[in-house]
Coordinates of C-alpha atoms in Angstrom, one line a residue:
M1 CA 5.3 0.7 -5.5
D2 CA 7.1 -2.4 -4.4
F3 CA 5.1 -4.8 -2.0
R4 CA 7.7 -7.3 -1.3
F5 CA 8.7 -7.7 2.0
S6 CA 12.3 -7.7 3.5
E7 CA 14.6 -11.4 3.5
E8 CA 14.6 -11.0 7.1
D9 CA 10.4 -10.6 7.5
E10 CA 10.0 -13.4 5.0
R11 CA 12.0 -15.5 7.4
F12 CA 9.7 -14.7 9.9
R13 CA 6.7 -15.2 8.5
Q14 CA 8.7 -18.7 6.9
E15 CA 8.6 -19.5 11.1
V16 CA 5.2 -18.6 11.5
R17 CA 4.0 -20.6 8.8
E18 CA 5.9 -23.8 9.9
F19 CA 4.5 -23.2 13.5
F20 CA 0.9 -23.3 12.1
E21 CA 1.6 -25.9 10.1
K22 CA 2.8 -28.1 12.9
E23 CA 0.0 -27.7 15.3
L24 CA -2.6 -27.3 13.1
P25 CA -2.2 -29.8 10.6
P26 CA -5.5 -30.6 8.2
E27 CA -6.9 -33.5 10.8
L28 CA -6.9 -31.2 13.6
M29 CA -9.0 -28.3 11.5
A30 CA -11.0 -31.0 9.8
K31 CA -12.1 -31.9 14.0
R32 CA -12.5 -28.1 14.8
A33 CA -14.8 -27.7 11.7
E34 CA -17.2 -30.3 12.9
M35 CA -17.7 -28.4 16.1
E36 CA -20.5 -26.7 16.5
T37 CA -20.0 -22.9 16.6
G38 CA -20.3 -21.2 19.9
S39 CA -20.3 -24.6 21.6
H40 CA -18.4 -25.1 25.0
E41 CA -16.0 -27.4 23.0
A42 CA -15.4 -24.9 20.4
W43 CA -14.5 -22.5 22.9
E44 CA -12.2 -24.7 25.1
F45 CA -10.6 -25.4 21.7
G46 CA -9.6 -22.0 21.1
M47 CA -8.9 -21.0 24.4
E48 CA -6.2 -23.8 24.9
F49 CA -4.4 -23.0 21.2
A50 CA -4.4 -19.3 22.8
R51 CA -3.0 -20.2 26.1
K52 CA -0.3 -22.1 23.9
L53 CA 0.2 -19.3 21.5
G54 CA 0.4 -17.0 25.0
K55 CA 3.2 -19.3 26.2
K56 CA 5.2 -18.1 23.2
G57 CA 4.6 -14.5 23.1
W58 CA 3.3 -14.6 20.2
L59 CA -1.1 -14.3 20.9
L60 CA 0.4 -9.9 21.6
G61 CA 3.8 -10.1 19.8
A62 CA 4.1 -6.6 19.0
W63 CA 3.7 -6.0 22.9
P64 CA 7.1 -5.3 25.1
K65 CA 8.1 -8.7 26.2
E66 CA 7.7 -6.8 29.9
Y67 CA 4.0 -7.2 29.2
G68 CA 4.0 -10.7 27.5
G69 CA 4.9 -9.9 23.9
Q70 CA 8.0 -10.2 22.0
G71 CA 8.5 -6.5 20.7
W72 CA 7.6 -7.2 17.0
S73 CA 7.5 -4.3 14.6
Y74 CA 4.4 -3.6 12.8
T75 CA 5.1 -5.2 9.7
Q76 CA 5.9 -8.8 11.7
Q77 CA 2.7 -8.2 13.4
F78 CA 1.1 -7.9 10.2
I79 CA 2.8 -11.2 8.6
Y80 CA 1.8 -13.0 11.7
D81 CA -2.2 -11.8 11.2
Q82 CA -1.6 -13.0 8.0
E83 CA -0.8 -16.4 8.3
R84 CA -2.8 -17.1 11.6
G85 CA -6.2 -15.6 9.2
A86 CA -4.9 -18.1 6.1
H87 CA -4.2 -21.2 8.7
G88 CA -7.6 -20.5 10.3
S89 CA -6.2 -20.4 13.8
P90 CA -8.4 -19.7 17.1
R91 CA -8.4 -16.2 17.9
G92 CA -9.0 -16.9 21.3
D93 CA -10.3 -14.3 23.4
F94 CA -10.9 -11.8 20.7
V95 CA -12.0 -8.8 23.2
G96 CA -8.5 -8.8 25.5
V97 CA -6.6 -9.2 22.3
R98 CA -8.0 -6.3 20.1
L99 CA -10.0 -4.1 22.2
A100 CA -8.9 -4.1 25.9
G101 CA -5.5 -5.1 26.0
P102 CA -4.5 -2.5 23.3
A103 CA -6.8 0.1 25.0
I104 CA -4.7 -0.4 28.3
M105 CA -1.1 -0.3 26.8
V106 CA -2.3 3.4 25.3
Y107 CA -4.2 5.0 27.8
G108 CA -3.9 2.6 31.3
T109 CA -2.0 3.9 34.0
E110 CA 1.1 1.6 34.6
E111 CA -0.5 -0.4 37.6
Q112 CA -3.6 -1.1 35.0
K113 CA -0.5 -2.5 32.4
K114 CA 1.2 -4.2 35.1
Q115 CA -2.2 -6.0 36.5
H116 CA -3.7 -6.5 33.0
L117 CA -1.5 -6.9 30.1
P118 CA 0.6 -10.0 31.1
P119 CA -2.5 -11.9 32.0
I120 CA -4.2 -11.1 28.5
A121 CA -1.1 -11.6 26.6
K122 CA -1.1 -15.9 28.4
C123 CA -4.8 -16.0 27.6
E124 CA -5.3 -16.5 31.5
K125 CA -8.3 -13.8 31.7
I126 CA -11.0 -13.2 29.9
W127 CA -12.9 -10.3 28.8
C128 CA -16.0 -9.0 27.5
Q129 CA -17.1 -5.7 26.0
G130 CA -19.8 -3.7 27.5
F131 CA -20.8 -0.8 25.1
S132 CA -24.0 -1.4 23.6
E133 CA -27.3 -0.7 25.4
P134 CA -30.9 -1.7 24.5
E135 CA -31.4 2.2 23.1
A136 CA -27.6 2.8 22.3
G137 CA -25.9 1.3 19.3
S138 CA -24.7 3.0 16.8
D139 CA -25.7 6.3 18.5
L140 CA -23.5 4.8 21.5
P141 CA -22.9 8.4 23.1
A142 CA -27.0 7.9 24.0
L143 CA -25.9 5.0 26.9
Q144 CA -27.9 5.5 30.1
T145 CA -25.8 3.5 32.3
R146 CA -25.0 5.8 35.2
A147 CA -21.5 5.6 37.8
V148 CA -22.1 7.5 40.6
K149 CA -19.9 8.9 43.2
S150 CA -19.7 7.3 46.4
G151 CA -16.8 8.3 48.3
D152 CA -13.7 6.7 47.0
D153 CA -16.0 4.7 44.7
Y154 CA -18.3 4.2 42.0
I155 CA -22.1 2.5 41.8
L156 CA -22.7 1.5 38.7
N157 CA -26.6 0.7 37.5
G158 CA -27.7 0.1 34.0
Q159 CA -28.3 -2.8 31.2
K160 CA -26.0 -3.7 28.2
V161 CA -26.7 -5.8 25.5
W162 CA -24.5 -7.9 23.1
T163 CA -22.1 -8.3 25.5
T164 CA -19.3 -10.1 23.8
Q165 CA -18.0 -13.1 25.8
A166 CA -19.5 -12.2 29.0
S167 CA -20.7 -15.6 30.3
H168 CA -16.8 -16.3 30.0
A169 CA -15.4 -13.1 31.4
D170 CA -13.0 -12.2 34.1
W171 CA -13.3 -8.9 33.4
G172 CA -14.9 -6.4 31.2
I173 CA -14.3 -2.9 29.7
F174 CA -17.8 -0.9 29.9
L175 CA -18.8 2.7 29.5
A176 CA -21.2 4.5 31.6
R177 CA -22.1 8.5 32.4
T178 CA -20.5 10.0 35.0
N179 CA -21.9 13.3 34.1
P180 CA -25.4 13.7 32.5
D181 CA -25.2 17.4 32.8
V182 CA -23.0 18.1 29.9
K183 CA -22.9 16.9 26.1
K184 CA -23.3 13.1 25.5
R185 CA -20.1 12.7 24.5
E186 CA -18.3 14.6 27.2
G187 CA -20.0 12.6 30.4
I188 CA -18.8 9.2 29.4
S189 CA -15.8 7.5 31.7
Y190 CA -14.4 4.0 30.1
F191 CA -14.6 1.6 32.9
L192 CA -12.5 -1.6 33.5
L193 CA -14.6 -3.7 36.0
D194 CA -14.1 -7.4 37.6
M195 CA -17.1 -9.5 36.7
K196 CA -17.0 -11.4 39.9
I197 CA -18.0 -8.0 41.8
P198 CA -21.8 -7.9 43.3
G199 CA -23.8 -6.5 41.4
I200 CA -23.0 -7.7 38.2
I201 CA -25.8 -10.1 36.1
V202 CA -25.0 -12.0 33.1
R203 CA -27.8 -13.7 31.0
P204 CA -26.7 -15.6 27.8
V205 CA -28.3 -14.0 24.4
E206 CA -28.8 -17.0 21.4
A207 CA -27.6 -15.3 18.5
I208 CA -28.1 -16.8 14.6
G209 CA -24.8 -19.1 13.7
L210 CA -22.9 -18.3 16.6
G211 CA -24.7 -20.0 20.0
P212 CA -24.4 -18.2 23.2
H213 CA -21.5 -15.7 22.4
F214 CA -23.4 -12.8 23.0
C215 CA -25.5 -11.8 26.1
E216 CA -26.8 -9.1 28.2
V217 CA -25.4 -8.0 31.6
F218 CA -27.2 -6.2 34.1
L219 CA -25.6 -3.5 36.7
D220 CA -27.6 -3.5 39.7
D221 CA -25.6 -1.4 42.4
A222 CA -22.2 -2.7 41.3
R223 CA -19.7 -0.9 43.5
V224 CA -15.9 -0.3 41.9
P225 CA -13.1 1.4 42.9
K226 CA -12.3 4.8 41.4
D227 CA -8.8 3.9 39.8
C228 CA -11.0 1.1 37.9
I229 CA -11.2 4.0 35.4
L230 CA -8.9 3.7 32.3
G231 CA -6.0 5.9 32.9
G232 CA -6.9 6.5 36.2
P233 CA -9.6 9.0 38.0
E234 CA -8.2 12.1 35.8
W235 CA -9.8 10.7 32.8
E236 CA -13.0 10.6 34.5
N237 CA -15.8 12.1 31.8
R238 CA -13.5 11.7 29.0
G239 CA -13.9 8.1 28.0
W240 CA -15.2 8.8 24.4
Q241 CA -11.2 9.2 23.4
Q242 CA -10.8 5.7 24.6
V243 CA -13.8 4.5 22.8
I244 CA -12.9 5.8 19.3
K245 CA -9.4 4.5 19.9
T246 CA -10.6 1.4 21.1
F247 CA -12.9 1.2 17.8
S248 CA -10.2 1.5 15.5
F249 CA -7.9 -1.5 17.1
E250 CA -11.0 -3.6 16.4
R251 CA -11.4 -2.6 13.1
S252 CA -8.4 -2.9 11.7
G253 CA -6.3 -6.1 10.5
V254 CA -5.6 -8.4 7.6
S255 CA -6.6 -11.8 9.1
G256 CA -10.0 -11.8 7.9
T257 CA -9.0 -11.1 4.5
A258 CA -6.2 -14.0 4.6
S259 CA -8.8 -16.3 5.6
A260 CA -10.7 -15.0 2.8
A261 CA -8.3 -15.9 0.4
K262 CA -8.1 -19.3 2.0
M263 CA -11.8 -20.6 1.5
L264 CA -11.5 -19.3 -2.1
E265 CA -8.9 -21.6 -2.3
Q266 CA -11.4 -24.4 -1.5
F267 CA -14.0 -23.0 -3.5
V268 CA -11.6 -23.5 -7.0
Q269 CA -10.7 -26.9 -5.9
F270 CA -14.2 -27.8 -5.4
A271 CA -15.1 -26.2 -8.8
K272 CA -12.8 -28.2 -10.2
E273 CA -13.4 -31.6 -8.4
T274 CA -17.0 -31.3 -8.6
K275 CA -19.2 -32.4 -11.7
H276 CA -22.6 -31.0 -12.7
N277 CA -24.5 -32.7 -15.9
G278 CA -21.5 -34.3 -17.2
K279 CA -19.2 -31.2 -16.8
P280 CA -16.7 -29.6 -14.1
L281 CA -18.3 -26.8 -12.2
A282 CA -15.3 -25.0 -13.1
E283 CA -16.2 -24.7 -16.7
D284 CA -19.7 -22.9 -16.4
P285 CA -18.8 -19.5 -17.0
V286 CA -20.9 -18.2 -14.3
V287 CA -19.2 -19.8 -11.8
R288 CA -15.9 -18.7 -13.6
H289 CA -17.0 -15.3 -13.3
K290 CA -18.2 -15.4 -9.3
L291 CA -15.1 -16.8 -8.2
A292 CA -12.8 -14.6 -10.5
E293 CA -14.8 -11.6 -8.8
L294 CA -14.0 -12.5 -5.4
A295 CA -10.6 -13.0 -6.1
I296 CA -10.5 -9.5 -7.3
E297 CA -12.3 -7.9 -4.0
I298 CA -9.8 -10.0 -1.9
E299 CA -7.2 -8.5 -3.8
V300 CA -8.6 -5.2 -3.0
G301 CA -9.1 -6.0 0.6
R302 CA -5.2 -7.1 1.1
L303 CA -4.0 -3.8 -0.6
L304 CA -6.2 -1.7 2.0
S305 CA -4.8 -3.6 4.8
Y306 CA -1.6 -3.1 2.8
R307 CA -1.8 0.4 3.1
I308 CA -2.5 1.0 6.7
L309 CA 0.4 -1.1 7.5
W310 CA 2.4 1.4 5.4
M311 CA 0.9 4.2 7.4
E312 CA 1.7 2.8 10.6
N313 CA 5.2 1.8 9.9
A314 CA 5.5 5.7 8.4
G315 CA 4.0 6.9 11.7
I316 CA 0.8 8.5 9.7
P317 CA -2.3 8.8 11.5
T318 CA -4.6 5.8 9.7
A319 CA -7.7 8.4 9.9
Y320 CA -10.7 6.7 8.6
Y321 CA -8.7 3.8 6.8
P322 CA -9.8 1.2 9.4
S323 CA -13.1 2.1 8.3
Q324 CA -12.6 1.6 5.0
G325 CA -10.9 -2.2 5.3
K326 CA -14.1 -2.9 7.9
A327 CA -16.7 -2.2 5.7
F328 CA -15.3 -3.7 2.6
S329 CA -14.1 -7.0 4.2
S330 CA -18.0 -7.1 6.0
E331 CA -19.7 -7.2 2.8
L332 CA -16.7 -9.2 1.2
S333 CA -17.2 -12.0 4.3
Q334 CA -20.9 -12.1 3.2
R335 CA -20.5 -12.1 -0.4
L336 CA -17.8 -14.7 0.1
S337 CA -20.3 -17.3 1.7
N338 CA -23.0 -16.3 -0.9
V339 CA -21.1 -17.6 -3.5
G340 CA -20.2 -20.9 -1.3
V341 CA -23.6 -21.5 -0.6
H342 CA -24.6 -21.4 -4.5
L343 CA -21.8 -23.0 -5.3
L344 CA -22.5 -26.2 -3.3
G345 CA -25.7 -26.3 -4.2
L346 CA -28.6 -27.8 -1.8
Y347 CA -25.3 -29.5 -0.1
G348 CA -24.5 -26.2 1.1
Q349 CA -27.5 -26.2 3.5
L350 CA -26.3 -28.8 5.4
E351 CA -24.8 -28.3 8.9
T352 CA -21.6 -29.4 10.4
G353 CA -21.6 -33.3 11.3
S354 CA -23.5 -34.4 8.1
K355 CA -21.7 -37.6 6.2
W356 CA -22.8 -35.5 3.3
V357 CA -21.5 -31.8 3.7
P358 CA -18.8 -30.6 1.6
L359 CA -15.8 -28.6 2.8
S360 CA -16.3 -30.0 6.7
G361 CA -19.6 -27.8 6.9
R362 CA -18.1 -24.6 6.6
I363 CA -20.5 -22.8 4.3
E364 CA -23.5 -23.0 6.2
N365 CA -22.0 -21.7 9.1
S366 CA -20.3 -18.9 7.5
Y367 CA -23.3 -18.1 6.0
L368 CA -25.1 -17.6 9.1
V369 CA -22.5 -15.7 11.0
S370 CA -21.7 -13.1 8.1
L371 CA -25.6 -12.0 8.5
S372 CA -23.7 -10.0 11.8
N373 CA -20.6 -9.1 10.3
T374 CA -22.0 -5.7 8.5
V375 CA -23.1 -5.3 12.3
G376 CA -21.1 -6.1 15.0
A377 CA -18.1 -3.8 15.7
G378 CA -20.0 -1.2 14.2
T379 CA -22.5 -1.1 11.1
T380 CA -21.3 -0.6 7.9
E381 CA -23.5 2.7 7.5
I382 CA -21.6 3.9 10.4
M383 CA -18.5 3.1 8.9
R384 CA -19.6 4.8 5.7
N385 CA -20.1 8.1 7.6
T386 CA -16.7 8.0 9.2
I387 CA -15.4 7.9 5.9
A388 CA -17.4 10.6 4.9
I389 CA -16.5 12.8 8.0
G390 CA -12.9 12.0 6.9
L391 CA -13.6 13.2 3.2
G392 CA -14.8 16.3 4.9
L393 CA -18.5 15.7 3.9
P394 CA -20.9 17.5 6.5
L395 CA -22.6 15.8 9.0
P396 CA -26.5 14.4 8.0
P397 CA -29.1 16.6 9.5
R398 CA -30.3 14.9 12.7
P399 CA -34.4 14.5 12.5
K400 CA -36.2 16.8 14.6
P401 CA -37.8 15.1 18.2
K402 CA -41.5 15.0 17.5

């Protein structure tokens, strides 16, 4: 098996690498690391850089040029994501780039594509995700938000929670039940909502390590035209198919593994330069074994991403493999940050901004943020259920209602 990239792809990698090295020099990244996660300053920094990528057509380079991309191949997109993760590039509008945009590209009408895709590719319009509800998280088909027809419109009522980026968003992807009299998955529609219309109320929800990044959203007689259904009115009650595809966009990618590899490099350097009881930490067998174990796991994550890339290039459905990658990388991020906190000792508890904090204060925040990684974008338990179904195993029996 040959994992080498072609000479053309390596030239492309060098171009991307030189861009990130020029635009994200160490002094700028050190300044960014000092910003409080979830703060207005950190948000604006990410948006400004995302708009810079958008002007080059790189924010969504695999999209056709008519929609703001560069027509990259799967391999070029993979290389870009790998370098972006390795250099710690801000991801900008994550929901627009990884969820809403790809979903519109696959299912949207031509009018929806022309309206929404170019602004997403240039980071001119920000999106949020309104899927989860207080009583519908992992069991998403249990959602209760209703969309009732009123002439050529729908009137939406309900509550969403953990609505990523809602306080910043111009538009949102929302799920609502349009037919309550059929099986749960058969009566859901997928809406593209203008967040400025009357009847939408947004309230920030403080999340550990993330600041007011999530929100709860209340829909109170929010009226939207029928052409706001993703794919047009003919997709009414067929939104679950679109949801599953959206999740596959969110759960695949190599940037997380590349970012983990970069952090491991910093751990190794810290262990070499830092002494404990007169000896470098790198000579401690426990430290050595933990870092070696992380190196193995990061390589496994990289190879899982390579497999998905190969399947995409070969036109083979990726099936449950994105769930494999998501479950593995989420748990890896927790193990990585846990090793980092222990490696730094008591200094690992210091927040960004302290004059004593090592590694620009990344470790304390990474540890806090990693707690949510096995919950967001689908819990690890749901990922394992998806993998089990892909293996042909039967669904677990549902508990009988009391």
